[in-house]
Each structure stands twice: as structure tokens, then as C-alpha cells.
Amino acid sequence: MAPVTEERTAVLDLEAAVAHIAGAALRPGPVGAVGLELEAHLVDLTAPAARVPWRRITELVDALPVLPGGSRVTLEPGGQVELSGPPHPDAAAAVTALRADRDVLATALAAERLAVAPVGADPLRPPARVCPAPRYAAMEEHFAAVGCAAAGTAMMTGTAALQVNLDAGPCAGWSERVSLAHQLGPTLVAVAACSPIAGGRPTGWVSQRQRVWSDLDQARCGPLLGGADPAGEWAEYALTAPVMLVRDPGGGAAPVRERVRFADWVTGAVPLGGRAPTAADLDYHLTTLFPPVRLRGYLEIRYLDAAPEPWWPALAAVTAVLLDDPVAAGHAAAATAPVAGAWDRAARVGLADPALHAAARACLDAARAAAPAALRPEVEALADLVDRGRCPGDALLETARAGGPTAALLSATEASS
């Protein structure tokens, strides 16, 4: 928890709010470091159709040892388990560390007849919240009030992602780098797609996880527009986004049941919680914004489906290479320009779309040439999959068609071990 300081408790004006957001958006420096976060659905192998009770989950996580790769273990509202690794010198080191941490977690879970399934959407169980925290109850109320209740619950409790965190790089390249991170999005959504089934049935979309995000309030979840000043654009985005929650002194969170821009709370045009906002409120507001690329001093790339081995390590390597290697980045920029805005098309049909397939093949060719040697077999396997017009979710869908959604969920846990 951040310390309570005079700066964090001072009342904001609009100018101070812009400076606060923009000043923390991107940190200058070299590129190369990679941080990974992998979410997965927690499965009771004895009763896979039932969600694991919250108390059982928290007791198990609280008893875990310090993980060898330095990951933190956190929990999502539907009981999904997330491994959040620290920055490592490159993608290979980040994958090695996360694999070591995943193995320790898997051993602890197996002793309780539990396992994790890293796929973009829960193929068996309907979305449902098991976490009792006030933040998530308030989020559900806000989503319901603004007309996206089903998507909000599905996002919180039924999806899982692979997140790749990359350095912002030198200031002079910020605009191009942030723009490319967004431009790659639809192509990599199609490559990573691993959520064709949700709640026990095929959805007709290759990435149900991305579909869910597209169904949410785009003032909170839509992409940045790729302007010349990404830090300033992020500040404008954040201040225009509606306030979701107002915290009270007792640690609770009250939902905001109408669309109120944070800027309107700052100026006093719309009072919330009987007080003006502080820098601490603004920092909390930023945690409720979910664009496909979020600026947190570094680039937090959020648009990849979680996928089992060997796909998530390959996706981590490919994403890092296409942004950090200058030659690969140049090829990727040219290849993905024709499909830069095709988010929904990528989530719906993926590599069945000829333009997305062409972009994906070019990106994988570029990534294969520059991939770390330790991850080249995984990247080669992904490149071969893409060449054939397939994605990680195809095997999941085939298993579901042959044996039902329970078999699909269990097959994902087997593939992750």
C-alpha cells in the first residue's frame, strides 16, 4: 500500500491531474527488459464444473513459499490465479523464471487435487464471482448501471490473459513505439486466440476474451489513438474515462451508477462521495482503466489470450521481439498496417481472415529470425501453427467437440503441466 503523503491527499485541480498522469505514463530508458503475467482458471479436478471456494483458494495461496523466479501470486474475482513476474533482462529469462514459479504453484495445487488452465475464457463454467472484496462487488454494480453487466462479470470472472510488460524506451521513440504496440494488437489477438468456448458452448469467436473486452465501455477499455504525445493522450483518456468507484475512509468502495468523467469530478461539475478527488483517488481510478496497451511507466500489453505450453512462451517472445528488435519491428509495422484497426475481426474469425493471416505470417517470420535461442523451438512451433492458419484455441475446440467442455477444460490443465 502506498504511504499516505501530503501530495497524495491534496485536492487536485485539472492541471495537476494532467501533470500527475502524464508524468508517470512513460519512463525513459533503454529497451530489453521483459515482465510477464500469466492468468489461469483454477480447476478442482474432482469437481471441474464447480468453482473453488474463495477461502480454500486464499488459504492455499497464503501457504505458498517464496517463488524462485520472484513472481507474486494474486487472485482474480472468479478465482483465477495470476503469476506476476518481475522484470527480467529478456524474454527468455522471464519465461524461465515464470516456468519455475508455475512448477512450484502446480505442485502445491496438485496436493489439493487442483490445477490451473491457462486459456483465454473458461470453457465450462459460467462467469461468477467468488471473491467477496468490496472493489469487485462495486465494479459489478457499476457495469450493470452503465449497461454492460454481462460483459463486466465475464471480464472479471471468466477470462484469463497473458500480459507482456516492456520498457517504454527512449523519449524520442515513444510515439512510434506506443503506436506499434497498438497496431500489432489485432494480428497478435488472432495469433494468440485461445478462447473459442465459454460457459459450456462454442461462441463462434476465436477469442471470446477479446470479444468480452470489446463489449465493455470503450471509454474505459478502448485503445489509445496513437498520437504524437502518448503520455498526454493517456492523461486525456484517463480524465475522460468514467469514474467506476469512490473509496471511503473505511476501505470500502462505493460504485458510481452513472457516467461521470473523472475530469468532471476534479472540476466540481459533478460531486462524488461528498468531496473533491485527491491524487490517491486518481491513482485508484487508473487501476480501473483497461485499454489494450496501458501506460504504467512501461508498456503493459494486455490483449493476448492466456494459452498453454508451448504457446504462452512463444507469444511472450514474439511480442517482445516485434517491439524491441528494430529490424523485426520494421517488418511488423509494414505487415500489420493494413489490419491495424481490425480488433473485432481478429477476435471473431482470427487467421481465417486472409489479411490477418498474411500479417501474422510476416510477423512470425520476422520474430523467428530474432527470437532468443532458448525460445526458438517454441517460436518455430508457433510459426508453423500460424502457417497452417491455426491458433492455440483450435485444439481446445476440437477436444470440446469430441468430449464436451469438461474435457476441454481438463485438457488445458494437462497441457499446462
XYZ file of C-alpha atoms in Angstrom:
417
model
C 0.000 0.000 0.000
C 1.335 3.435 -0.916
C 2.189 5.665 2.045
C -0.212 8.460 2.842
C 1.593 11.674 1.978
C 0.538 15.294 1.724
C 0.932 15.079 -2.064
C -1.405 12.067 -2.315
C -4.071 13.606 -0.104
C -4.003 17.115 -1.608
C -7.085 18.076 -3.620
C -6.440 18.084 -7.365
C -7.152 20.683 -9.992
C -7.313 19.775 -13.676
C -3.792 20.963 -14.474
C -2.320 18.971 -11.598
C -4.280 15.887 -12.647
C -2.939 16.060 -16.220
C 0.620 16.505 -14.957
C 0.238 13.637 -12.489
C -0.909 11.166 -15.158
C 1.370 12.258 -17.973
C 4.425 12.425 -15.729
C 4.078 8.773 -14.705
C 2.928 7.388 -18.068
C 6.311 6.523 -19.595
C 9.814 6.274 -18.128
C 12.723 6.956 -20.494
C 15.462 4.377 -20.820
C 16.759 1.522 -22.955
C 14.560 -1.335 -24.131
C 15.107 -5.007 -23.462
C 13.646 -5.924 -20.063
C 10.543 -8.128 -20.074
C 7.999 -8.775 -17.346
C 5.305 -11.445 -17.727
C 1.961 -12.007 -16.041
C 0.017 -15.178 -16.737
C -3.548 -15.746 -15.577
C -5.212 -19.163 -15.471
C -8.541 -20.616 -14.393
C -8.378 -22.624 -11.186
C -9.897 -26.097 -11.541
C -10.935 -28.637 -8.922
C -10.002 -31.884 -10.662
C -12.529 -33.782 -8.547
C -15.396 -31.431 -9.431
C -14.351 -29.407 -12.500
C -17.801 -27.892 -13.054
C -17.730 -26.181 -9.633
C -15.774 -23.034 -8.793
C -13.269 -23.408 -5.980
C -14.478 -21.588 -2.830
C -12.653 -18.351 -2.070
C -11.499 -19.367 1.391
C -9.925 -22.552 0.071
C -8.083 -20.569 -2.608
C -6.760 -17.910 -0.244
C -5.600 -20.413 2.359
C -3.627 -22.276 -0.269
C -2.041 -19.136 -1.725
C -1.179 -17.800 1.711
C 0.723 -21.020 2.439
C 2.887 -20.867 -0.696
C 6.635 -20.392 -0.242
C 8.539 -17.536 -1.832
C 8.696 -18.464 -5.505
C 12.133 -18.982 -7.070
C 11.526 -16.674 -10.034
C 10.206 -13.842 -7.916
C 6.575 -13.930 -9.067
C 3.728 -12.694 -6.915
C 0.603 -14.857 -6.796
C -2.609 -12.865 -6.960
C -6.235 -13.829 -7.419
C -8.932 -12.535 -9.729
C -12.632 -12.231 -8.798
C -13.644 -15.541 -10.378
C -10.858 -17.418 -8.618
C -8.383 -17.169 -11.494
C -4.777 -17.399 -10.335
C -2.203 -14.960 -11.682
C 1.569 -15.234 -11.607
C 3.105 -11.761 -11.917
C 6.825 -11.858 -12.549
C 9.318 -9.041 -12.025
C 11.251 -7.583 -14.966
C 13.991 -9.816 -16.359
C 16.767 -8.945 -18.824
C 14.968 -10.526 -21.794
C 12.057 -12.739 -22.778
C 13.999 -15.986 -22.318
C 14.906 -15.121 -18.720
C 11.345 -14.005 -17.990
C 9.895 -17.262 -19.353
C 12.425 -19.390 -17.442
C 11.547 -17.642 -14.183
C 7.800 -17.865 -14.735
C 8.031 -21.551 -15.614
C 9.911 -22.224 -12.376
C 7.266 -20.371 -10.378
C 4.452 -22.133 -12.205
C 6.001 -25.506 -11.355
C 6.066 -24.669 -7.634
C 2.470 -23.465 -7.808
C 1.378 -26.555 -9.758
C 2.948 -28.863 -7.166
C 1.129 -27.100 -4.327
C -2.160 -27.222 -6.215
C -1.773 -30.879 -7.150
C -1.521 -31.819 -3.476
C -5.075 -30.451 -3.131
C -6.355 -32.031 -6.366
C -6.362 -28.606 -8.023
C -4.822 -27.393 -11.273
C -4.775 -24.310 -13.472
C -5.982 -23.958 -17.060
C -4.322 -21.072 -18.940
C -6.886 -20.402 -21.665
C -8.500 -17.107 -22.623
C -12.003 -17.972 -21.414
C -13.343 -20.621 -19.046
C -14.729 -23.246 -21.446
C -17.011 -24.908 -18.901
C -18.238 -22.741 -16.042
C -20.462 -19.690 -16.471
C -18.982 -16.431 -15.170
C -19.475 -15.987 -11.421
C -17.669 -14.007 -8.746
C -16.255 -15.858 -5.741
C -14.137 -13.020 -4.329
C -16.092 -11.042 -1.683
C -13.908 -7.891 -1.870
C -15.896 -4.627 -1.948
C -13.969 -3.438 -5.023
C -15.345 -6.219 -7.196
C -18.878 -6.016 -5.851
C -18.818 -2.291 -6.653
C -17.391 -2.974 -10.117
C -20.280 -5.334 -10.850
C -22.762 -2.660 -9.772
C -21.091 -0.030 -11.950
C -21.042 -2.278 -15.021
C -24.721 -3.096 -14.513
C -25.631 0.574 -14.150
C -23.884 1.600 -17.377
C -25.377 -1.237 -19.433
C -22.656 -3.866 -19.690
C -23.403 -6.161 -16.767
C -22.839 -9.460 -18.582
C -19.583 -8.364 -20.186
C -18.364 -6.905 -16.896
C -18.956 -10.119 -14.975
C -17.446 -12.201 -17.776
C -14.343 -9.988 -17.907
C -13.763 -10.181 -14.160
C -14.554 -13.845 -13.586
C -14.392 -15.798 -16.837
C -11.331 -14.596 -18.751
C -7.569 -15.009 -18.477
C -4.717 -13.293 -20.309
C -1.000 -13.328 -20.886
C 0.356 -9.852 -20.174
C 3.709 -8.732 -21.560
C 5.352 -5.706 -19.923
C 8.051 -3.910 -21.914
C 10.224 -0.851 -21.324
C 8.980 2.456 -22.688
C 12.305 3.114 -24.403
C 13.920 6.470 -25.245
C 11.613 9.518 -25.234
C 12.201 10.234 -28.919
C 10.648 6.903 -29.882
C 7.594 6.910 -27.597
C 5.021 7.879 -30.203
C 6.168 5.264 -32.708
C 6.578 2.573 -30.032
C 3.165 3.056 -28.409
C 1.552 3.249 -31.836
C 3.196 -0.009 -32.946
C 2.155 -1.767 -29.735
C -1.455 -0.941 -30.622
C -1.067 -1.662 -34.331
C 0.198 -5.166 -33.592
C -2.872 -5.829 -31.464
C -5.349 -7.321 -33.935
C -2.719 -9.533 -35.562
C -1.469 -10.864 -32.226
C -5.055 -11.321 -30.980
C -5.576 -13.629 -33.963
C -2.277 -15.455 -33.401
C -2.898 -15.926 -29.654
C -6.611 -16.764 -29.868
C -7.371 -19.443 -27.278
C -10.941 -18.883 -26.156
C -13.405 -20.355 -28.669
C -15.595 -21.853 -25.934
C -17.147 -20.156 -22.903
C -19.682 -21.287 -20.346
C -20.025 -24.733 -21.885
C -20.567 -23.847 -25.536
C -18.706 -22.681 -28.630
C -19.141 -18.949 -29.076
C -18.413 -18.629 -32.796
C -15.464 -16.356 -31.968
C -11.849 -17.492 -31.841
C -11.147 -15.092 -28.952
C -14.134 -14.785 -26.662
C -11.859 -12.974 -24.212
C -11.231 -10.166 -26.710
C -14.930 -10.090 -27.616
C -15.784 -9.524 -23.961
C -13.360 -6.595 -23.743
C -14.872 -5.106 -26.890
C -18.344 -5.315 -25.320
C -17.256 -3.187 -22.354
C -17.336 0.617 -22.137
C -14.787 1.720 -24.732
C -14.103 4.936 -22.816
C -12.508 2.596 -20.263
C -11.325 -0.296 -22.415
C -10.786 1.067 -25.928
C -7.364 1.638 -27.488
C -5.417 4.881 -27.479
C -5.449 6.672 -30.814
C -1.696 6.761 -31.471
C -0.975 10.461 -31.348
C 2.346 12.265 -31.281
C 2.238 12.653 -27.488
C 1.217 9.286 -25.967
C 1.689 10.462 -22.361
C -0.569 13.445 -22.965
C -3.080 11.270 -24.779
C -3.102 8.843 -21.840
C -3.832 11.741 -19.499
C -6.741 12.864 -21.680
C -8.032 9.282 -21.931
C -7.909 8.809 -18.157
C -9.638 12.089 -17.365
C -12.365 11.419 -19.922
C -12.994 7.887 -18.668
C -15.897 7.485 -16.250
C -15.275 7.044 -12.541
C -16.130 3.499 -11.501
C -15.633 3.566 -7.722
C -15.206 6.073 -4.914
C -13.325 4.779 -1.897
C -14.443 5.630 1.597
C -12.208 6.132 4.663
C -13.073 2.681 5.986
C -11.576 0.946 2.972
C -14.840 0.253 1.188
C -15.686 1.193 -2.386
C -18.954 2.797 -3.465
C -19.983 2.211 -7.084
C -20.714 5.172 -9.320
C -24.016 4.347 -11.008
C -23.874 6.908 -13.789
C -21.279 8.021 -16.304
C -19.184 10.729 -14.632
C -15.877 11.672 -16.231
C -13.000 11.923 -13.774
C -12.424 15.438 -15.134
C -15.928 16.414 -14.038
C -15.216 15.213 -10.516
C -11.981 17.215 -10.499
C -13.657 20.448 -11.644
C -16.604 20.019 -9.305
C -19.095 19.804 -12.160
C -20.321 16.521 -10.645
C -19.628 15.910 -6.938
C -18.896 12.337 -5.867
C -18.622 10.956 -2.359
C -19.217 14.378 -0.852
C -15.639 15.508 -1.519
C -13.130 16.527 -4.159
C -10.694 13.903 -5.545
C -7.071 13.560 -4.484
C -4.013 12.137 -6.206
C -4.713 8.870 -4.400
C -8.189 8.810 -5.954
C -6.663 9.450 -9.363
C -4.151 6.615 -8.916
C -7.018 4.310 -7.938
C -9.023 5.443 -10.976
C -6.101 4.471 -13.226
C -6.335 0.883 -11.921
C -9.913 0.721 -13.289
C -8.878 1.565 -16.861
C -8.214 -1.390 -19.147
C -7.055 -0.337 -22.627
C -5.283 -2.988 -24.721
C -1.996 -1.169 -24.025
C -1.831 0.613 -20.663
C 0.922 3.091 -19.860
C 2.384 2.497 -16.396
C 5.859 3.911 -16.877
C 6.300 0.903 -19.175
C 4.040 -0.651 -21.831
C 1.565 -3.097 -20.319
C 0.351 -5.170 -23.276
C -2.970 -6.706 -22.317
C -4.515 -8.152 -25.486
C -3.149 -11.720 -25.578
C -5.237 -14.733 -24.578
C -3.731 -16.978 -21.955
C -2.654 -20.220 -23.632
C -0.993 -23.461 -22.509
C 2.555 -24.579 -23.268
C 4.305 -24.080 -25.628
C 2.190 -21.184 -26.790
C 2.440 -18.633 -23.972
C 6.281 -18.662 -24.003
C 6.231 -18.271 -27.791
C 3.728 -15.417 -27.583
C 5.839 -13.660 -24.960
C 8.950 -13.941 -27.125
C 7.191 -12.850 -30.315
C 5.603 -9.799 -28.689
C 8.897 -8.672 -27.175
C 10.884 -9.221 -30.377
C 8.392 -7.397 -32.604
C 8.643 -4.303 -30.406
C 12.244 -4.408 -29.180
C 14.223 -5.607 -32.200
C 14.463 -2.710 -34.701
C 14.538 -4.896 -37.816
C 11.658 -7.120 -36.669
C 9.685 -4.044 -35.598
C 10.086 -2.514 -39.041
C 8.804 -5.662 -40.758
C 5.923 -5.928 -38.279
C 4.898 -2.306 -38.776
C 4.678 -2.757 -42.535
C 2.895 -6.100 -42.296
C 0.231 -5.060 -39.782
C -0.635 -1.610 -41.155
C -3.489 -2.946 -43.367
C -5.217 -4.590 -40.360
C -4.340 -2.075 -37.662
C -7.933 -1.460 -36.560
C -9.365 -4.934 -37.089
C -9.866 -5.791 -33.420
C -13.332 -7.316 -33.765
C -12.459 -9.171 -36.977
C -9.420 -10.679 -35.289
C -11.487 -11.828 -32.302
C -14.267 -13.224 -34.463
C -12.509 -15.103 -37.277
C -8.803 -14.742 -36.485
C -6.451 -16.243 -39.031
C -9.332 -17.327 -41.272
C -9.247 -13.717 -42.454
C -6.733 -13.585 -45.364
C -5.358 -10.140 -44.458
C -4.814 -11.090 -40.815
C -3.247 -14.394 -41.854
C -0.810 -12.604 -44.166
C 0.118 -10.123 -41.440
C 0.568 -12.909 -38.891
C 2.830 -14.962 -41.174
C 5.015 -11.930 -41.859
C 5.240 -11.115 -38.140
C 6.175 -14.683 -37.218
C 8.811 -14.766 -39.942
C 10.318 -11.568 -38.544
C 10.142 -12.827 -34.963
C 11.628 -16.214 -35.824
C 14.769 -14.568 -37.186
C 15.355 -12.553 -33.995
C 13.934 -14.813 -31.260
C 16.148 -15.714 -28.285
C 17.900 -19.016 -28.911
C 16.391 -20.543 -25.765
C 12.859 -19.903 -27.054
C 13.433 -20.601 -30.740
C 11.746 -24.064 -30.635
C 8.580 -22.529 -29.170
C 8.601 -19.676 -31.683
C 9.182 -22.124 -34.545
C 6.213 -24.198 -33.357
C 4.014 -21.103 -33.259
C 5.207 -20.027 -36.707
C 4.299 -23.470 -38.054
C 0.860 -23.232 -36.422
C 0.301 -19.812 -37.992
C 1.477 -21.039 -41.406
C -1.292 -23.632 -41.257
C -3.862 -20.963 -40.385
C -4.387 -22.350 -36.910
C -4.311 -20.824 -33.423
C -3.915 -22.304 -29.913
C -7.671 -22.448 -29.383
C -8.277 -24.818 -32.302
C -7.136 -27.857 -30.300
C -9.364 -26.768 -27.411
C -12.379 -26.558 -29.723
C -11.635 -29.962 -31.241
C -11.423 -31.509 -27.778
C -14.744 -29.938 -26.811
C -16.428 -31.250 -29.938
C -15.149 -34.751 -29.237
C -15.608 -34.902 -25.470
C -17.511 -31.821 -24.314
C -16.484 -28.671 -22.454
C -15.337 -30.549 -19.348
C -12.814 -32.460 -21.460
C -11.673 -29.162 -22.969
C -11.090 -27.594 -19.568
C -9.229 -30.641 -18.258
C -7.124 -30.892 -21.406
C -5.943 -27.327 -20.808
C -4.798 -28.243 -17.301
C -2.901 -31.247 -18.653
C -1.233 -29.138 -21.317
C -0.051 -26.614 -18.729
C 1.757 -29.204 -16.581
